[in-house]
GROMACS .gro file of C-alpha atoms in nm:
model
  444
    1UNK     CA    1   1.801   5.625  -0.823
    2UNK     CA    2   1.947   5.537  -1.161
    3UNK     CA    3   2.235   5.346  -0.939
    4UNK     CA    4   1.963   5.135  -0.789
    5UNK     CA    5   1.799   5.077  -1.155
    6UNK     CA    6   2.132   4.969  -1.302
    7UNK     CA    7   2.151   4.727  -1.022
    8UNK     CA    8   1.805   4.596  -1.119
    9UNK     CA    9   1.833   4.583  -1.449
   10UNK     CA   10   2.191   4.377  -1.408
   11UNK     CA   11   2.026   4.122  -1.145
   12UNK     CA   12   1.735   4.061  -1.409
   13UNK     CA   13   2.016   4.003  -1.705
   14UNK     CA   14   2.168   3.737  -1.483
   15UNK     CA   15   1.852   3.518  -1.389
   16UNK     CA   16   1.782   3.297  -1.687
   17UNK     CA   17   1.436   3.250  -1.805
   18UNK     CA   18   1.285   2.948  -1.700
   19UNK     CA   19   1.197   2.665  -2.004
   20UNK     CA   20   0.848   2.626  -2.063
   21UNK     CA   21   0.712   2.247  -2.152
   22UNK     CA   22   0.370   2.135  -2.296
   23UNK     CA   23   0.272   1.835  -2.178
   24UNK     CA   24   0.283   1.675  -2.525
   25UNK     CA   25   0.678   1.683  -2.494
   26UNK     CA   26   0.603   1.609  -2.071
   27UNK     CA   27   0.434   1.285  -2.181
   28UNK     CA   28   0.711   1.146  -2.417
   29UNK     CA   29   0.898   1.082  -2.129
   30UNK     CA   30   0.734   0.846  -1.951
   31UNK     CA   31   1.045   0.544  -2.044
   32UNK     CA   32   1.192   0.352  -1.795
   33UNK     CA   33   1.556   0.550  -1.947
   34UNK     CA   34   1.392   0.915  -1.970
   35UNK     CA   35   1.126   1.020  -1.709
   36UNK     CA   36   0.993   1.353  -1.645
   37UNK     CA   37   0.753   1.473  -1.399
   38UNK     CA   38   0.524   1.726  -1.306
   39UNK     CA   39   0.443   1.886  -0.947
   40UNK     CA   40   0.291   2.232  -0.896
   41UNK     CA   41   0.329   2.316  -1.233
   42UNK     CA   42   0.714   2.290  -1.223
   43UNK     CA   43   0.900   1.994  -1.431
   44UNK     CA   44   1.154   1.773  -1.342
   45UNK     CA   45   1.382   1.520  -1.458
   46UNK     CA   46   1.439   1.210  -1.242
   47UNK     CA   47   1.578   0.954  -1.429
   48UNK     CA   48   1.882   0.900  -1.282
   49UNK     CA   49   1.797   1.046  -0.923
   50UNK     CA   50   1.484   0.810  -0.936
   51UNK     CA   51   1.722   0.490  -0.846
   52UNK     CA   52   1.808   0.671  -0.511
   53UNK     CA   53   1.414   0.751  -0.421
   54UNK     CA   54   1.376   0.609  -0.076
   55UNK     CA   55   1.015   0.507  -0.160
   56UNK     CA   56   1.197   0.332  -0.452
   57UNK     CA   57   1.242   0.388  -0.821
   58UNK     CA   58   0.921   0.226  -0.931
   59UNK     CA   59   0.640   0.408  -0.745
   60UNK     CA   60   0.792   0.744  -0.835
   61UNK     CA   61   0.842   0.631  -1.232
   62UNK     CA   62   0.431   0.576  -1.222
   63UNK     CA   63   0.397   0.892  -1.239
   64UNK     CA   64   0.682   0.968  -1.527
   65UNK     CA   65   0.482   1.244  -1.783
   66UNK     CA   66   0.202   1.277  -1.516
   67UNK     CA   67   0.109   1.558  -1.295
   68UNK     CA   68   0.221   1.389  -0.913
   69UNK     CA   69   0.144   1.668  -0.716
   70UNK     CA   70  -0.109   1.476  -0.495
   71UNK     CA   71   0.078   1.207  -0.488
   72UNK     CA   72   0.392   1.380  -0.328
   73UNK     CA   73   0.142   1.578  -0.116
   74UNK     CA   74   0.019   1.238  -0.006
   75UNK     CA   75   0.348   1.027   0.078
   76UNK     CA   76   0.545   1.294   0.191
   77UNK     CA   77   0.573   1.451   0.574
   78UNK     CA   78   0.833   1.693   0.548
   79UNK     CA   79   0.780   1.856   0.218
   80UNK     CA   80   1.036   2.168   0.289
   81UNK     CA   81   1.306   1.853   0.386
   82UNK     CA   82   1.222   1.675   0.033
   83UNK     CA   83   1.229   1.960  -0.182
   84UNK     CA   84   1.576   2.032  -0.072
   85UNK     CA   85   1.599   1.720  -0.297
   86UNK     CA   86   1.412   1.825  -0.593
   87UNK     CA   87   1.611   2.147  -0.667
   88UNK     CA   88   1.883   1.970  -0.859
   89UNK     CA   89   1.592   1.802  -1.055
   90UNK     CA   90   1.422   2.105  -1.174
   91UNK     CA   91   1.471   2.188  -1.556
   92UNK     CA   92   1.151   2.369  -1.629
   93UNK     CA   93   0.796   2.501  -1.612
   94UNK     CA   94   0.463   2.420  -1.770
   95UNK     CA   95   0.412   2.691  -2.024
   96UNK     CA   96   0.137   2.917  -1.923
   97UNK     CA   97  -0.129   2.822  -2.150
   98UNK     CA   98  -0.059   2.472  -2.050
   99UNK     CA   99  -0.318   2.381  -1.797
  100UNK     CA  100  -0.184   2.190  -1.462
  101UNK     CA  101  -0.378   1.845  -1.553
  102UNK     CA  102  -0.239   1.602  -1.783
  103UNK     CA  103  -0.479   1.444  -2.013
  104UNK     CA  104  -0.822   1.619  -1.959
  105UNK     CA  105  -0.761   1.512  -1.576
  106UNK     CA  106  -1.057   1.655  -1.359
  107UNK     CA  107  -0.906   2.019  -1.259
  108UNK     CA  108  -1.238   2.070  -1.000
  109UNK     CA  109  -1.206   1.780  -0.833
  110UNK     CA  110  -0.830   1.807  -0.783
  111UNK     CA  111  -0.908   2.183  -0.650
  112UNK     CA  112  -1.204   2.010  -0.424
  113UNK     CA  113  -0.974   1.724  -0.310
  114UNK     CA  114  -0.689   1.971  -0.206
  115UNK     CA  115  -0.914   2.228  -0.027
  116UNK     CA  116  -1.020   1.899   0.168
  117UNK     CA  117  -0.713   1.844   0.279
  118UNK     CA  118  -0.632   2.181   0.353
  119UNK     CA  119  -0.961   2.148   0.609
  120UNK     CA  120  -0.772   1.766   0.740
  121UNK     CA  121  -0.489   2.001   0.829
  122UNK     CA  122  -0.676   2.256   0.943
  123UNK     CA  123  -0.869   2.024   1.181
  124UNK     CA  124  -0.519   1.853   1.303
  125UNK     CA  125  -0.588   1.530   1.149
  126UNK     CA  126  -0.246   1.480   1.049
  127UNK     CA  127  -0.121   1.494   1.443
  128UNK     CA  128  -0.151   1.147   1.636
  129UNK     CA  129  -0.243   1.044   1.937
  130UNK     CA  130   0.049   0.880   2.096
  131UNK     CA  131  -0.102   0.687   2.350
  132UNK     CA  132  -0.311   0.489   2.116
  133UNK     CA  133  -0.029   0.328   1.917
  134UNK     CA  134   0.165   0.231   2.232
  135UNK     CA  135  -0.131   0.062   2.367
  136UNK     CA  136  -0.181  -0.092   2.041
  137UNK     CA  137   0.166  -0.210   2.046
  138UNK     CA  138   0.133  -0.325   2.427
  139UNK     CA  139  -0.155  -0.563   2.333
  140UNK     CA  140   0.072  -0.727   2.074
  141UNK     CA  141   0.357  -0.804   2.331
  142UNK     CA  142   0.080  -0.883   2.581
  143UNK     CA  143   0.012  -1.189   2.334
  144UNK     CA  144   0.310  -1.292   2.255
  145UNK     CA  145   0.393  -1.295   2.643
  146UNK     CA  146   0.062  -1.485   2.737
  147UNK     CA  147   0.140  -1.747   2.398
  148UNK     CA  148   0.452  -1.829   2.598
  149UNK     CA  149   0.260  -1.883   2.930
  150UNK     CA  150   0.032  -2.104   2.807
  151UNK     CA  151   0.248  -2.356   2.697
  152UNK     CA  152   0.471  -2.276   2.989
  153UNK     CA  153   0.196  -2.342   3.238
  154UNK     CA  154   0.030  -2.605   3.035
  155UNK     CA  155   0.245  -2.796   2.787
  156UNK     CA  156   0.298  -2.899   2.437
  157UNK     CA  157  -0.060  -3.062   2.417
  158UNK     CA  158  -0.294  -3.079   2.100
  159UNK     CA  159  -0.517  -2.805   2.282
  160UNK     CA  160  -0.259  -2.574   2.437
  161UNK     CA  161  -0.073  -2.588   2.085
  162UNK     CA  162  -0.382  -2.477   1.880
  163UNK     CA  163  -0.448  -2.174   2.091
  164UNK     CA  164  -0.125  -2.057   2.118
  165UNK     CA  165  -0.131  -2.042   1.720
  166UNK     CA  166  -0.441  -1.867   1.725
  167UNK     CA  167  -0.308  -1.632   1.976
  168UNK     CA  168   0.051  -1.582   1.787
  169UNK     CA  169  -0.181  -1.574   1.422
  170UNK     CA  170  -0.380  -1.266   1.590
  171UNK     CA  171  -0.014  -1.116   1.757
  172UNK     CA  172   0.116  -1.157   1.406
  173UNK     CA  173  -0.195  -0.992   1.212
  174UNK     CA  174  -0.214  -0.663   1.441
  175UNK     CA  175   0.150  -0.636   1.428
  176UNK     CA  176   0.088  -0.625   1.062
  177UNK     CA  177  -0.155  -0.312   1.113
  178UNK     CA  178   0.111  -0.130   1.306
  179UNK     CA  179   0.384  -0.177   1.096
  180UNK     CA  180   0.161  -0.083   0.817
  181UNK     CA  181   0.112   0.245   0.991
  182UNK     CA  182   0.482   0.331   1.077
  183UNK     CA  183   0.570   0.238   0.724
  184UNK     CA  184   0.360   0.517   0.589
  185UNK     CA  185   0.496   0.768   0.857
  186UNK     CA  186   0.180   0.869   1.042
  187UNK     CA  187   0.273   0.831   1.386
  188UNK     CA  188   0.572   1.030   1.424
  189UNK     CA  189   0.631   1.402   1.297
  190UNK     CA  190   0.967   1.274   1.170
  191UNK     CA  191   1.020   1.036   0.950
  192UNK     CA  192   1.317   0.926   1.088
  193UNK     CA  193   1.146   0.815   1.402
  194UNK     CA  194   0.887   0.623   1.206
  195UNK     CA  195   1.150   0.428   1.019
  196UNK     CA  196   1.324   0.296   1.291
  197UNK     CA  197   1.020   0.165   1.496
  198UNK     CA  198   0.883  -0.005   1.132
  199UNK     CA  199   1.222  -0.175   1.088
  200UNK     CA  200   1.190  -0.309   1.481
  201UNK     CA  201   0.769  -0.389   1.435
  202UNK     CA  202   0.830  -0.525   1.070
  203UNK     CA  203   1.150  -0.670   1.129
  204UNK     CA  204   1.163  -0.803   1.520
  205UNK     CA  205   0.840  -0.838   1.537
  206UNK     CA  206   0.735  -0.997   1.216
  207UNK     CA  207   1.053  -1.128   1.051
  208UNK     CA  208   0.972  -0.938   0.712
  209UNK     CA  209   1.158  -0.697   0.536
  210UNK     CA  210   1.050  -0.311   0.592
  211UNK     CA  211   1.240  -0.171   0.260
  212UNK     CA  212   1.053  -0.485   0.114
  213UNK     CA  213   0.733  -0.363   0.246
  214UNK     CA  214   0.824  -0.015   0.136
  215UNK     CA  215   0.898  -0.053  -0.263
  216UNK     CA  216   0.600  -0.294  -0.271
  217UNK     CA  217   0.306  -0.137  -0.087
  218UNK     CA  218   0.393   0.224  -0.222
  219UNK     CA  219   0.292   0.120  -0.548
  220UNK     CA  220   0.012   0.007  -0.468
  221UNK     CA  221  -0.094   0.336  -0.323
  222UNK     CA  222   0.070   0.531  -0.579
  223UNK     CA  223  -0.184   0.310  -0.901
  224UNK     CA  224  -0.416   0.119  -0.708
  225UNK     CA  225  -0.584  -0.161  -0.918
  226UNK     CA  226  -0.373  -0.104  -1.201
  227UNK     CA  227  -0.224  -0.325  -1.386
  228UNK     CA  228   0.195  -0.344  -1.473
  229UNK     CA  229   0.223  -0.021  -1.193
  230UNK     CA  230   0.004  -0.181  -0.858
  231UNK     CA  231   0.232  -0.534  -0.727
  232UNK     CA  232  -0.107  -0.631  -0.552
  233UNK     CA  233  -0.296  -0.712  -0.874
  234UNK     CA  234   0.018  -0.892  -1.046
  235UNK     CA  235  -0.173  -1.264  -1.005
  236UNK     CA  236   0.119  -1.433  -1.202
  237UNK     CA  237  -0.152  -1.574  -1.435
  238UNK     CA  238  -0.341  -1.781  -1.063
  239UNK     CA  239  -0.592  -1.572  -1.115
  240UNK     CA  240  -0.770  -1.334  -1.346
  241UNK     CA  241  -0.914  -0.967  -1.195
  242UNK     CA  242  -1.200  -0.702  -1.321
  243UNK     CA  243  -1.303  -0.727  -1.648
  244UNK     CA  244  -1.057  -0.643  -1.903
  245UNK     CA  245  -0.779  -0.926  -1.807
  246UNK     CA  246  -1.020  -1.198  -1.809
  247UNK     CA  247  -1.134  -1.103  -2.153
  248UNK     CA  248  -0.771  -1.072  -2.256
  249UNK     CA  249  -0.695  -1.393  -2.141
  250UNK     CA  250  -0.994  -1.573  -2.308
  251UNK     CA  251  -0.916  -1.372  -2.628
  252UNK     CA  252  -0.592  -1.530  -2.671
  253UNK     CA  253  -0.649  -1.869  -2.511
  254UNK     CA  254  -0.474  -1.829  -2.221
  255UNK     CA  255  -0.529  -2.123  -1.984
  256UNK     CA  256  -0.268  -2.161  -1.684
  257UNK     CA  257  -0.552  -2.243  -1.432
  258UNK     CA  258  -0.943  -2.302  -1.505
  259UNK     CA  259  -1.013  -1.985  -1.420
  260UNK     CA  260  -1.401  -2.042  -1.419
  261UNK     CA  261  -1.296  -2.223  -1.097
  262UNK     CA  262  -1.099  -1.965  -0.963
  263UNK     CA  263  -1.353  -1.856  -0.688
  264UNK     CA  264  -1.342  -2.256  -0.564
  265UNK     CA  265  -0.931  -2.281  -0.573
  266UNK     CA  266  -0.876  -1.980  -0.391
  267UNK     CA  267  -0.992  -2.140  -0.093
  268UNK     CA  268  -0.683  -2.347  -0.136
  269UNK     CA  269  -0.390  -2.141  -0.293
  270UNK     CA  270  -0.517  -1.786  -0.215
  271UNK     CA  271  -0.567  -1.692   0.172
  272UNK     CA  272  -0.363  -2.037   0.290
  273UNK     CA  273  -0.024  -1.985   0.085
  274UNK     CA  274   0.032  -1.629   0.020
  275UNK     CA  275   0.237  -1.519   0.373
  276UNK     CA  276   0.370  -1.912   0.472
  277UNK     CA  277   0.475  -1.936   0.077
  278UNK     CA  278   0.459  -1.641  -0.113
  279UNK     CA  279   0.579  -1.352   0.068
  280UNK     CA  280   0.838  -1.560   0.309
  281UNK     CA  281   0.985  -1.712  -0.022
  282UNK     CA  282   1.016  -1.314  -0.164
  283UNK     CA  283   1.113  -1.142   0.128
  284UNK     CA  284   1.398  -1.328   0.191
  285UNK     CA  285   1.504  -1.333  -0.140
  286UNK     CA  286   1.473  -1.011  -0.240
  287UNK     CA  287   1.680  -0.919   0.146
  288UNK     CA  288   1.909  -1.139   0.004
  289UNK     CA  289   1.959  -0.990  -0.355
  290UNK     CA  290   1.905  -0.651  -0.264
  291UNK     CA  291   2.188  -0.663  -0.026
  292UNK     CA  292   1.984  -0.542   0.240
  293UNK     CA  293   2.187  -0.633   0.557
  294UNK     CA  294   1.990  -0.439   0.818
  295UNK     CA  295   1.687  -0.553   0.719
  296UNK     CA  296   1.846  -0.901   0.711
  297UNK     CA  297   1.978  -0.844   1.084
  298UNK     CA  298   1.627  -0.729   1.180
  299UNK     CA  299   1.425  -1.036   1.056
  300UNK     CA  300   1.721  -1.273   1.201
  301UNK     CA  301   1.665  -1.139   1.542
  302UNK     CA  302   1.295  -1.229   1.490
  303UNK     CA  303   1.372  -1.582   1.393
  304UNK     CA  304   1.647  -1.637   1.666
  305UNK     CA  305   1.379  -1.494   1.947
  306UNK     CA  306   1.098  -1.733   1.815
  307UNK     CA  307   1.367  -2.022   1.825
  308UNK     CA  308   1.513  -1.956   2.132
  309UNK     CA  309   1.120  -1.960   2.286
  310UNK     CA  310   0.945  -2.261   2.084
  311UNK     CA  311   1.281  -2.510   2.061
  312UNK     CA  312   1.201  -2.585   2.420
  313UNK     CA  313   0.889  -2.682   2.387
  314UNK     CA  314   0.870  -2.890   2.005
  315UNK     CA  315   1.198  -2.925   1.884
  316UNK     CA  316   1.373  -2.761   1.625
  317UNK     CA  317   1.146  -2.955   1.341
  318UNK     CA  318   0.846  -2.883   1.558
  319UNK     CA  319   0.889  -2.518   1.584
  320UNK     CA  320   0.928  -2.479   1.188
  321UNK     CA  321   0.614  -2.668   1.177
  322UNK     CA  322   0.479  -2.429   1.472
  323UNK     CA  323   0.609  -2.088   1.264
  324UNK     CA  324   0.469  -2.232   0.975
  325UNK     CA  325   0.132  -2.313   1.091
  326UNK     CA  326   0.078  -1.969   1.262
  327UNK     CA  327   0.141  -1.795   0.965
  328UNK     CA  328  -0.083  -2.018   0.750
  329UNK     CA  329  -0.362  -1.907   1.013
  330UNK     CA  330  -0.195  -1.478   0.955
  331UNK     CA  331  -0.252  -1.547   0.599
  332UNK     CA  332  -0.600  -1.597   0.593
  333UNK     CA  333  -0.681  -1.279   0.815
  334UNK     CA  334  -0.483  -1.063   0.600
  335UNK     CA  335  -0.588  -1.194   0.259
  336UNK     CA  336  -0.974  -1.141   0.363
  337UNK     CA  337  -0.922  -0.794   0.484
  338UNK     CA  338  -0.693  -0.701   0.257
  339UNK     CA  339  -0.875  -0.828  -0.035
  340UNK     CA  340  -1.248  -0.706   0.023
  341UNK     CA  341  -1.152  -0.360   0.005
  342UNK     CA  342  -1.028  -0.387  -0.337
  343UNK     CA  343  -1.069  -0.708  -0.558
  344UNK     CA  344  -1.438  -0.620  -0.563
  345UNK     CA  345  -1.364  -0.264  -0.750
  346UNK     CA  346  -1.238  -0.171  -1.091
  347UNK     CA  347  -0.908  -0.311  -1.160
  348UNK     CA  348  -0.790  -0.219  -1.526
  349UNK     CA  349  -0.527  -0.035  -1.747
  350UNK     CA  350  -0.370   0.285  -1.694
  351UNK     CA  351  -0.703   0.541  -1.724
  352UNK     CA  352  -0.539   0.843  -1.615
  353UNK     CA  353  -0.739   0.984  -1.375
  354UNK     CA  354  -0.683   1.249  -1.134
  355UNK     CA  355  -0.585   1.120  -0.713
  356UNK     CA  356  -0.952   1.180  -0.614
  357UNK     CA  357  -1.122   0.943  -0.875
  358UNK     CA  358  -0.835   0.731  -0.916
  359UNK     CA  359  -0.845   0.591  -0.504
  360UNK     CA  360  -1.231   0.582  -0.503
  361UNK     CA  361  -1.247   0.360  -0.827
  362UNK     CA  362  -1.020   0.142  -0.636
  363UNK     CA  363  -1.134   0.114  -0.277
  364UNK     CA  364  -1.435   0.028  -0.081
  365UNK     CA  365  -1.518   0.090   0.299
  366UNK     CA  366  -1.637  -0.140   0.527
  367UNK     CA  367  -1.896  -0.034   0.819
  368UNK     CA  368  -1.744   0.085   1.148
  369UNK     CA  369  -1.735  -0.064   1.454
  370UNK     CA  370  -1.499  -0.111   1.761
  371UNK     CA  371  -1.470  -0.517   1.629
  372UNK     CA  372  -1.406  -0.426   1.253
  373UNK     CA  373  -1.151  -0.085   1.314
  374UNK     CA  374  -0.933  -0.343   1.581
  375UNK     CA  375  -0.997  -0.691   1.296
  376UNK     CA  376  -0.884  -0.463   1.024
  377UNK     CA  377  -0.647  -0.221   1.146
  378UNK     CA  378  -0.855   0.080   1.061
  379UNK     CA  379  -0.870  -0.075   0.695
  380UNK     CA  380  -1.218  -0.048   0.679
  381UNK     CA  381  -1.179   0.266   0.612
  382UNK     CA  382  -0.946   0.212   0.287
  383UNK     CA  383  -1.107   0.548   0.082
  384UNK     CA  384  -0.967   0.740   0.364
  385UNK     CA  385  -0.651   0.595   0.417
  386UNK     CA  386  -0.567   0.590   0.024
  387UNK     CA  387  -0.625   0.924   0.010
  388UNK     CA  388  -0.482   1.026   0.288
  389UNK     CA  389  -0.181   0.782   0.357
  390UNK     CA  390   0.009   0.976   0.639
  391UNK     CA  391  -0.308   1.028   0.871
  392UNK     CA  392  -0.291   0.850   1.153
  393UNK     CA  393  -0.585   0.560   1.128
  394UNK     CA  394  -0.784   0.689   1.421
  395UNK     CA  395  -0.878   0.995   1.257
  396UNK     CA  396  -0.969   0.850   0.956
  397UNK     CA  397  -1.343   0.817   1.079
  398UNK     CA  398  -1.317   1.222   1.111
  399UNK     CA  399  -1.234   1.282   0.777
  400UNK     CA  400  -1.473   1.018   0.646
  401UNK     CA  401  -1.814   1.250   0.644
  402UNK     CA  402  -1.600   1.540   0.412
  403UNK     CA  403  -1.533   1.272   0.174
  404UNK     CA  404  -1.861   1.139   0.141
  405UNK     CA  405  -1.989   1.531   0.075
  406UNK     CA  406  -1.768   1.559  -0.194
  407UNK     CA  407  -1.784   1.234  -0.374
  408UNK     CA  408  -2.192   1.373  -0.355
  409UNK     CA  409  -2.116   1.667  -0.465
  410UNK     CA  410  -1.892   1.534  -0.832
  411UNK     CA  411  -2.106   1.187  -0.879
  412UNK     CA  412  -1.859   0.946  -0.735
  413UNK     CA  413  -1.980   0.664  -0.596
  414UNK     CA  414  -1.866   0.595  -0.263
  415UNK     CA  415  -1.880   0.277  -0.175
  416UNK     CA  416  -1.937   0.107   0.243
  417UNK     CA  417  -2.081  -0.193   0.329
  418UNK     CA  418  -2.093  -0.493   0.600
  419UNK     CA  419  -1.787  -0.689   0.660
  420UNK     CA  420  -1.974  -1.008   0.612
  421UNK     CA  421  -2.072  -0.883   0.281
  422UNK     CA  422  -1.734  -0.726   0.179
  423UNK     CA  423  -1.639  -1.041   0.234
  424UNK     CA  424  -1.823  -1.263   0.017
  425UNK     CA  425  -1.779  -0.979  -0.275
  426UNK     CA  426  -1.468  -1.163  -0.299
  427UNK     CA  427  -1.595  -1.461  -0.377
  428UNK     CA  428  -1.859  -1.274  -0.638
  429UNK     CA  429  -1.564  -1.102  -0.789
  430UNK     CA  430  -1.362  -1.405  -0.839
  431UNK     CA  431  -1.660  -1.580  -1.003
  432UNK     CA  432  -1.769  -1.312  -1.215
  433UNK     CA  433  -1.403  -1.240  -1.372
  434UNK     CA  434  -1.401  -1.622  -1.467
  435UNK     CA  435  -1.718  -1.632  -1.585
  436UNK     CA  436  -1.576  -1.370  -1.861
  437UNK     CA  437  -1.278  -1.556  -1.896
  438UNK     CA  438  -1.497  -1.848  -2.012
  439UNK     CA  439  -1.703  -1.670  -2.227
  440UNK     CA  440  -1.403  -1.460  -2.390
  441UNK     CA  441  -1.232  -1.844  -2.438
  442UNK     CA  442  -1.507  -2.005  -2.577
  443UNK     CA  443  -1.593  -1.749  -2.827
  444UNK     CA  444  -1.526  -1.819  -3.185
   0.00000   0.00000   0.00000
């Protein structure tokens, strides 16, 4: 017996304590050059390692002196895989006393939120259906096929033309859904699997840029609505969002555009230009910059196919013209839906909320139906989806009720509404932020 307590006694001497942190050191580093992290109490260091993050450095430097542990429940499939990763990274513990919410951070409705997922698990709503994304992804080639057959079977005409852009715009726009929901890994068990059918939907299909896609739309999810972290509300001074950047603006006479007009102009510059000018212009650059050959290859194959099919029938100057007009028509499809879940909901600084509070002050729903779930890509139901990222879209509906119960239950507003509606909230939303610009301007 004393053998064995020698033995015990020498295996304790040789595991070092762990280092305790409070998170007033934790929040120092939060720099771009020194970032710490926090996830299940446990503390790492990522500042070099966070250049190799396949999300991308930016989404997971958010969360530098924050607790991310929703956040990496959220994005992550394979958490035993990605935590092979993390070891190396570990240098410490919150000390005991500490508690495991940064800044005052809601510790009962983080406990709520994760005991709802638990029951999402629980239920299977993490598993997909198969079936339904092939069939979603057979209606897509279906239109492109039937896009070539009309023009095949009944020429280059005015008439044929404009419905084989409308046809092409709609191809484009649910191609844009499924990508979306390869790109967050809900369709596959393995993420390997999902990342090789987004590069051939995002990149075949679509011409764009999955690793593009990726560092951009992460962010997003990761700070939704906020500003300098979420890409989405970085208006490069077109317009002016919520209610603290219009004020900021008018404070310090800031006048790039009339923004008091802004709800009027973004008829013009907002739904028509951002895929045809924006986003072409940026994902080719940034494929281009980045180095990103495969990508690259991907979105060549794209163009060469669309070439190879539309040369024939308009010409090589007629078919840019062609590409060009189907994805102004794309654009204004996924603006609107894209938009009317969150442009109408608070969009400010960094408030440091906990996951829960943090998605609903961001998103909206929109009433279901068969029209709106196929229109928006399951979008509709944004609360669920931003809390739940990886969950394949046509269980979101399932999961919907549980959230409602415990919004009710902590005073959160949850908010769902008519698409018609949702969609003029834009337009109120544009109108009021100017309307504070002006005011802020004009003030003395």
């Amino acid at each position: 017996m004393g053998k064995g307590g020698n033995q015990d006694e020498g295996a304790t001497e040789l595991e070092a304590p762990m280092p305790t942190f409070r998170w007033e050191e934790i929040q120092k580093h939060n720099l771009r050059t020194d970032k710490w992290l926090v996830i299940d109490r446990k503390v790492y260091n990522i500042t070099k390692w966070s250049s190799r993050h396949p999300g991308g450095q930016r989404v997971i430097g958010h969360y530098a002196g924050e607790d991310a542990t929703d956040a990496f429940l959220a994005f992550h499939r394979n958490l035993d895989f990605v935590r092979k990763f993390m070891k190396p990274l570990l240098i410490g513990e919150l000390a005991p006393e500490e508690p495991s919410q940064d800044r005052g951070k809601n510790s009962q409705i983080t406990e709520d939120f994760r005991a709802l997922r638990k029951t999402a698990e629980d239920m299977n709503l993490f598993k997909s259906n198969q079936l339904f994304f092939l069939l979603h992804l057979a209606h897509i080639i279906a239109m492109e096929s039937i896009a070539w057959f009309i023009l095949f079977y009944f020429g280059n005409g005015w008439i044929p033309t404009i419905i084989t852009a409308f046809v092409l715009a709609t191809s484009q726009a649910q191609a844009g859904w499924l990508q979306h929901d390869y790109g967050h890994l809900s369709v596959y068990k393995k993420s390997m699997w999902n990342h090789i059918v987004h590069k051939f939907i995002i990149g075949h299909l679509k011409g764009a840029s999955a690793n593009w896609w990726n560092h951009r739309h992460f962010q997003h999810h990761a700070k939704p609505n906020i500003f300098h972290k979420d890409p989405d509300v970085n208006m490069l001074h077109v317009f002016v969002l919520g209610e603290w950047q219009p004020i900021e603006y008018g404070k310090k006479k800031l006048k790039y555009l009339p923004y008091n007009h802004q709800h009027e102009y973004f008829f013009l510059i907002g739904p028509p230009l951002l895929i045809p000018l924006y986003f072409q212009y940026q994902i080719i650059m940034t494929m281009i910059v980045r180095k990103d050959w495969v990508d690259l290859a991907w979105a060549i194959s794209y163009y060469t196919r669309f070439f190879i099919t539309y040369i024939p029938f308009y010409g090589v100057l007629g078919s840019i013209l062609f590409l060009n007009f189907i994805r102004f028509l794309e654009s204004h499809w996924f603006v609107w839906v894209t938009q009317m879940n969150h442009i109408v909901m608070e969009i400010d600084r960094e408030p440091y909320r906990d996951w829960f509070s943090s998605q609903l002050a961001a998103t909206c729903n929109v009433e279901q139906s068969f029209f709106n779930d196929w229109f928006s890509g399951h979008l509709n139901f944004q609360i669920e989806h931003h809390l739940f990222p990886t969950m394949p879209r046509h269980n979101l509906h399932k999961i919907a009720p549980l959230v409602r119960s415990l919004c009710a239950k902590h005073g959160i507003e949850y908010q769902e509404k008519p698409l018609l509606q949702a969609l003029q909230d834009i337009i109120g939303s544009l109108r009021k932020s100017g309307q504070l610009w002006l005011d802020a301007y004009l003030h003395k």
